[in-house]
Amino acid sequence: MATAISSAIACFVMGIVANAPLGLAPGMGSNSFFTFIVVKLYGYSYQEALAMVFVSGTLFLILSATGIRDKIINSIPENLKQSIGAGTGFFIALIGLVKAGIAVAHPATLITLGNFKNPTVLLAVFGLLLTIILMSRKIDAAVFFGLLITAIVGIILGRFGVEGMPKFSNEIIKVNTSLNHFGDFFYGLKSLIAKPKSIFLIFTFFFVDFFDTAGTLVAITNKIRSKTGKNYQMKKMLFSDAVGTVVGAVLGTSTVTTLTESTSGVAAGGRTGLTAITTGIWFLVASIFTPLVAIASPIEVGGMFFEPVIAPSLICVGILMATQLSSIDWHDFTAASAGFVTIMIMIVGYSIPDGIAAGFIVYVFSKLFTKNIKDITPSVWAMFVLFVLHFALK
């Protein structure tokens, strides 16, 4: 319930304050770092981890309100912005391919094609081809209809005994209004004072959220601007994102961030804050219709988890965003190398922030040793230092 409420509040703020078509919720990367690194690996309590998120979010809020965060993002070189957008597209598509079971891990080649005899994978392939056809024919809300039809086909096949299909529960509504971890961050704040090493983890939360959000905002707004010419106020979007993080920590969730899945709403035609507000409303609705929403939940087959309903939309959105490759100046090798590294590290490192960091480092070194040091602004120098520290502390 805390996740639904914090996500809804963040979406409402984004829609009303920034008038941008972006959805917000706790990010999976932040959730993993929160649970498996901070709590399980380093042994901090969940209250202390929430306190770290709160401190990180408060710092974000201050930087966003003063416009510093906005200036940092606007100082990103244009070629790197396009690289971040394209790289995010490939990253989203890779997530979709993995969720579909089309791409799976392999001990020798790291990654390989999945089992196309698996009915769950075949359902995802059907959904992908269907969504591509709908988008190619420029059908309104093609991504949504592709998702809906795939879910319906899967449910029907499941009724006929096909294994690994989405299931429709007979129980549609399940109300859960508990907020068990509301305010728990406060207890964590007290104990963090006696643990100065926690500052490095706070910095990591800060870094990941900052550049995860920056990458998403740059990628999505660039895509909309290239198609419609519409501009958004970065300062207001960043402020809305920061509010979400603070609210999430207070209610008891990990970092609330702008979702890369927002591209699905943009692909369906979303251009204003009404999209964000609608997303927020659906978060609240989903909190009581959890059995119905479970249709799109991961399906376990042979110890592996697939999401055949969601995966096709992610892959198609990735295709849309990857078109920003054409805007990179490939004739300028300093721009091309930084852009290429940004994209590749995002994919092989499975991390948007790491890709941005690597791209910046290559950009600065290439400019520095080709006597183009004047192209490196003070903001870029500052981020270069932060990115080097980021990799040094990983």
JSON list of N, CA and C in Angstrom, two decimals, residues 130-146 267-269:
[
{"chain": "A", "resi": 130, "resn": "LEU", "atom": "N", "xyz": [2.54, -8.63, -32.78]},
{"chain": "A", "resi": 130, "resn": "LEU", "atom": "CA", "xyz": [1.27, -7.90, -32.81]},
{"chain": "A", "resi": 130, "resn": "LEU", "atom": "C", "xyz": [1.49, -6.42, -32.56]},
{"chain": "A", "resi": 131, "resn": "THR", "atom": "N", "xyz": [2.27, -6.08, -31.54]},
{"chain": "A", "resi": 131, "resn": "THR", "atom": "CA", "xyz": [2.51, -4.68, -31.20]},
{"chain": "A", "resi": 131, "resn": "THR", "atom": "C", "xyz": [3.27, -3.96, -32.31]},
{"chain": "A", "resi": 132, "resn": "ILE", "atom": "N", "xyz": [4.24, -4.65, -32.93]},
{"chain": "A", "resi": 132, "resn": "ILE", "atom": "CA", "xyz": [4.97, -4.06, -34.06]},
{"chain": "A", "resi": 132, "resn": "ILE", "atom": "C", "xyz": [4.02, -3.74, -35.21]},
{"chain": "A", "resi": 133, "resn": "ILE", "atom": "N", "xyz": [3.11, -4.67, -35.50]},
{"chain": "A", "resi": 133, "resn": "ILE", "atom": "CA", "xyz": [2.14, -4.45, -36.58]},
{"chain": "A", "resi": 133, "resn": "ILE", "atom": "C", "xyz": [1.23, -3.27, -36.26]},
{"chain": "A", "resi": 134, "resn": "LEU", "atom": "N", "xyz": [0.72, -3.22, -35.04]},
{"chain": "A", "resi": 134, "resn": "LEU", "atom": "CA", "xyz": [-0.17, -2.12, -34.63]},
{"chain": "A", "resi": 134, "resn": "LEU", "atom": "C", "xyz": [0.55, -0.77, -34.70]},
{"chain": "A", "resi": 135, "resn": "MET", "atom": "N", "xyz": [1.80, -0.74, -34.25]},
{"chain": "A", "resi": 135, "resn": "MET", "atom": "CA", "xyz": [2.56, 0.51, -34.28]},
{"chain": "A", "resi": 135, "resn": "MET", "atom": "C", "xyz": [2.92, 0.90, -35.71]},
{"chain": "A", "resi": 136, "resn": "SER", "atom": "N", "xyz": [3.23, -0.09, -36.55]},
{"chain": "A", "resi": 136, "resn": "SER", "atom": "CA", "xyz": [3.56, 0.18, -37.95]},
{"chain": "A", "resi": 136, "resn": "SER", "atom": "C", "xyz": [2.36, 0.75, -38.70]},
{"chain": "A", "resi": 137, "resn": "ARG", "atom": "N", "xyz": [1.17, 0.32, -38.31]},
{"chain": "A", "resi": 137, "resn": "ARG", "atom": "CA", "xyz": [-0.06, 0.84, -38.93]},
{"chain": "A", "resi": 137, "resn": "ARG", "atom": "C", "xyz": [-0.54, 2.12, -38.26]},
{"chain": "A", "resi": 138, "resn": "LYS", "atom": "N", "xyz": [0.27, 2.62, -37.29]},
{"chain": "A", "resi": 138, "resn": "LYS", "atom": "CA", "xyz": [-0.01, 3.89, -36.59]},
{"chain": "A", "resi": 138, "resn": "LYS", "atom": "C", "xyz": [-1.37, 3.88, -35.89]},
{"chain": "A", "resi": 139, "resn": "ILE", "atom": "N", "xyz": [-1.71, 2.73, -35.30]},
{"chain": "A", "resi": 139, "resn": "ILE", "atom": "CA", "xyz": [-2.94, 2.61, -34.52]},
{"chain": "A", "resi": 139, "resn": "ILE", "atom": "C", "xyz": [-2.77, 3.38, -33.20]},
{"chain": "A", "resi": 140, "resn": "ASP", "atom": "N", "xyz": [-3.74, 4.20, -32.84]},
{"chain": "A", "resi": 140, "resn": "ASP", "atom": "CA", "xyz": [-3.69, 4.92, -31.57]},
{"chain": "A", "resi": 140, "resn": "ASP", "atom": "C", "xyz": [-3.63, 3.93, -30.41]},
{"chain": "A", "resi": 141, "resn": "ALA", "atom": "N", "xyz": [-2.80, 4.24, -29.42]},
{"chain": "A", "resi": 141, "resn": "ALA", "atom": "CA", "xyz": [-2.64, 3.39, -28.23]},
{"chain": "A", "resi": 141, "resn": "ALA", "atom": "C", "xyz": [-2.25, 1.97, -28.62]},
{"chain": "A", "resi": 142, "resn": "ALA", "atom": "N", "xyz": [-1.37, 1.84, -29.62]},
{"chain": "A", "resi": 142, "resn": "ALA", "atom": "CA", "xyz": [-0.95, 0.53, -30.12]},
{"chain": "A", "resi": 142, "resn": "ALA", "atom": "C", "xyz": [-0.31, -0.32, -29.02]},
{"chain": "A", "resi": 143, "resn": "VAL", "atom": "N", "xyz": [0.50, 0.30, -28.20]},
{"chain": "A", "resi": 143, "resn": "VAL", "atom": "CA", "xyz": [1.19, -0.44, -27.13]},
{"chain": "A", "resi": 143, "resn": "VAL", "atom": "C", "xyz": [0.17, -1.01, -26.15]},
{"chain": "A", "resi": 144, "resn": "PHE", "atom": "N", "xyz": [-0.82, -0.20, -25.78]},
{"chain": "A", "resi": 144, "resn": "PHE", "atom": "CA", "xyz": [-1.84, -0.66, -24.83]},
{"chain": "A", "resi": 144, "resn": "PHE", "atom": "C", "xyz": [-2.65, -1.81, -25.41]},
{"chain": "A", "resi": 145, "resn": "PHE", "atom": "N", "xyz": [-3.08, -1.67, -26.66]},
{"chain": "A", "resi": 145, "resn": "PHE", "atom": "CA", "xyz": [-3.90, -2.73, -27.27]},
{"chain": "A", "resi": 145, "resn": "PHE", "atom": "C", "xyz": [-3.07, -4.00, -27.48]},
{"chain": "A", "resi": 146, "resn": "GLY", "atom": "N", "xyz": [-1.79, -3.85, -27.77]},
{"chain": "A", "resi": 146, "resn": "GLY", "atom": "CA", "xyz": [-0.94, -5.02, -27.89]},
{"chain": "A", "resi": 146, "resn": "GLY", "atom": "C", "xyz": [-0.85, -5.77, -26.57]},
{"chain": "A", "resi": 267, "resn": "ALA", "atom": "N", "xyz": [4.61, 6.78, -25.95]},
{"chain": "A", "resi": 267, "resn": "ALA", "atom": "CA", "xyz": [4.38, 6.10, -27.22]},
{"chain": "A", "resi": 267, "resn": "ALA", "atom": "C", "xyz": [2.90, 6.01, -27.55]},
{"chain": "A", "resi": 268, "resn": "ALA", "atom": "N", "xyz": [2.06, 5.97, -26.50]},
{"chain": "A", "resi": 268, "resn": "ALA", "atom": "CA", "xyz": [0.61, 5.91, -26.70]},
{"chain": "A", "resi": 268, "resn": "ALA", "atom": "C", "xyz": [0.01, 7.29, -26.94]},
{"chain": "A", "resi": 269, "resn": "GLY", "atom": "N", "xyz": [0.84, 8.34, -26.92]},
{"chain": "A", "resi": 269, "resn": "GLY", "atom": "CA", "xyz": [0.35, 9.68, -27.22]},
{"chain": "A", "resi": 269, "resn": "GLY", "atom": "C", "xyz": [0.36, 10.65, -26.06]}
]
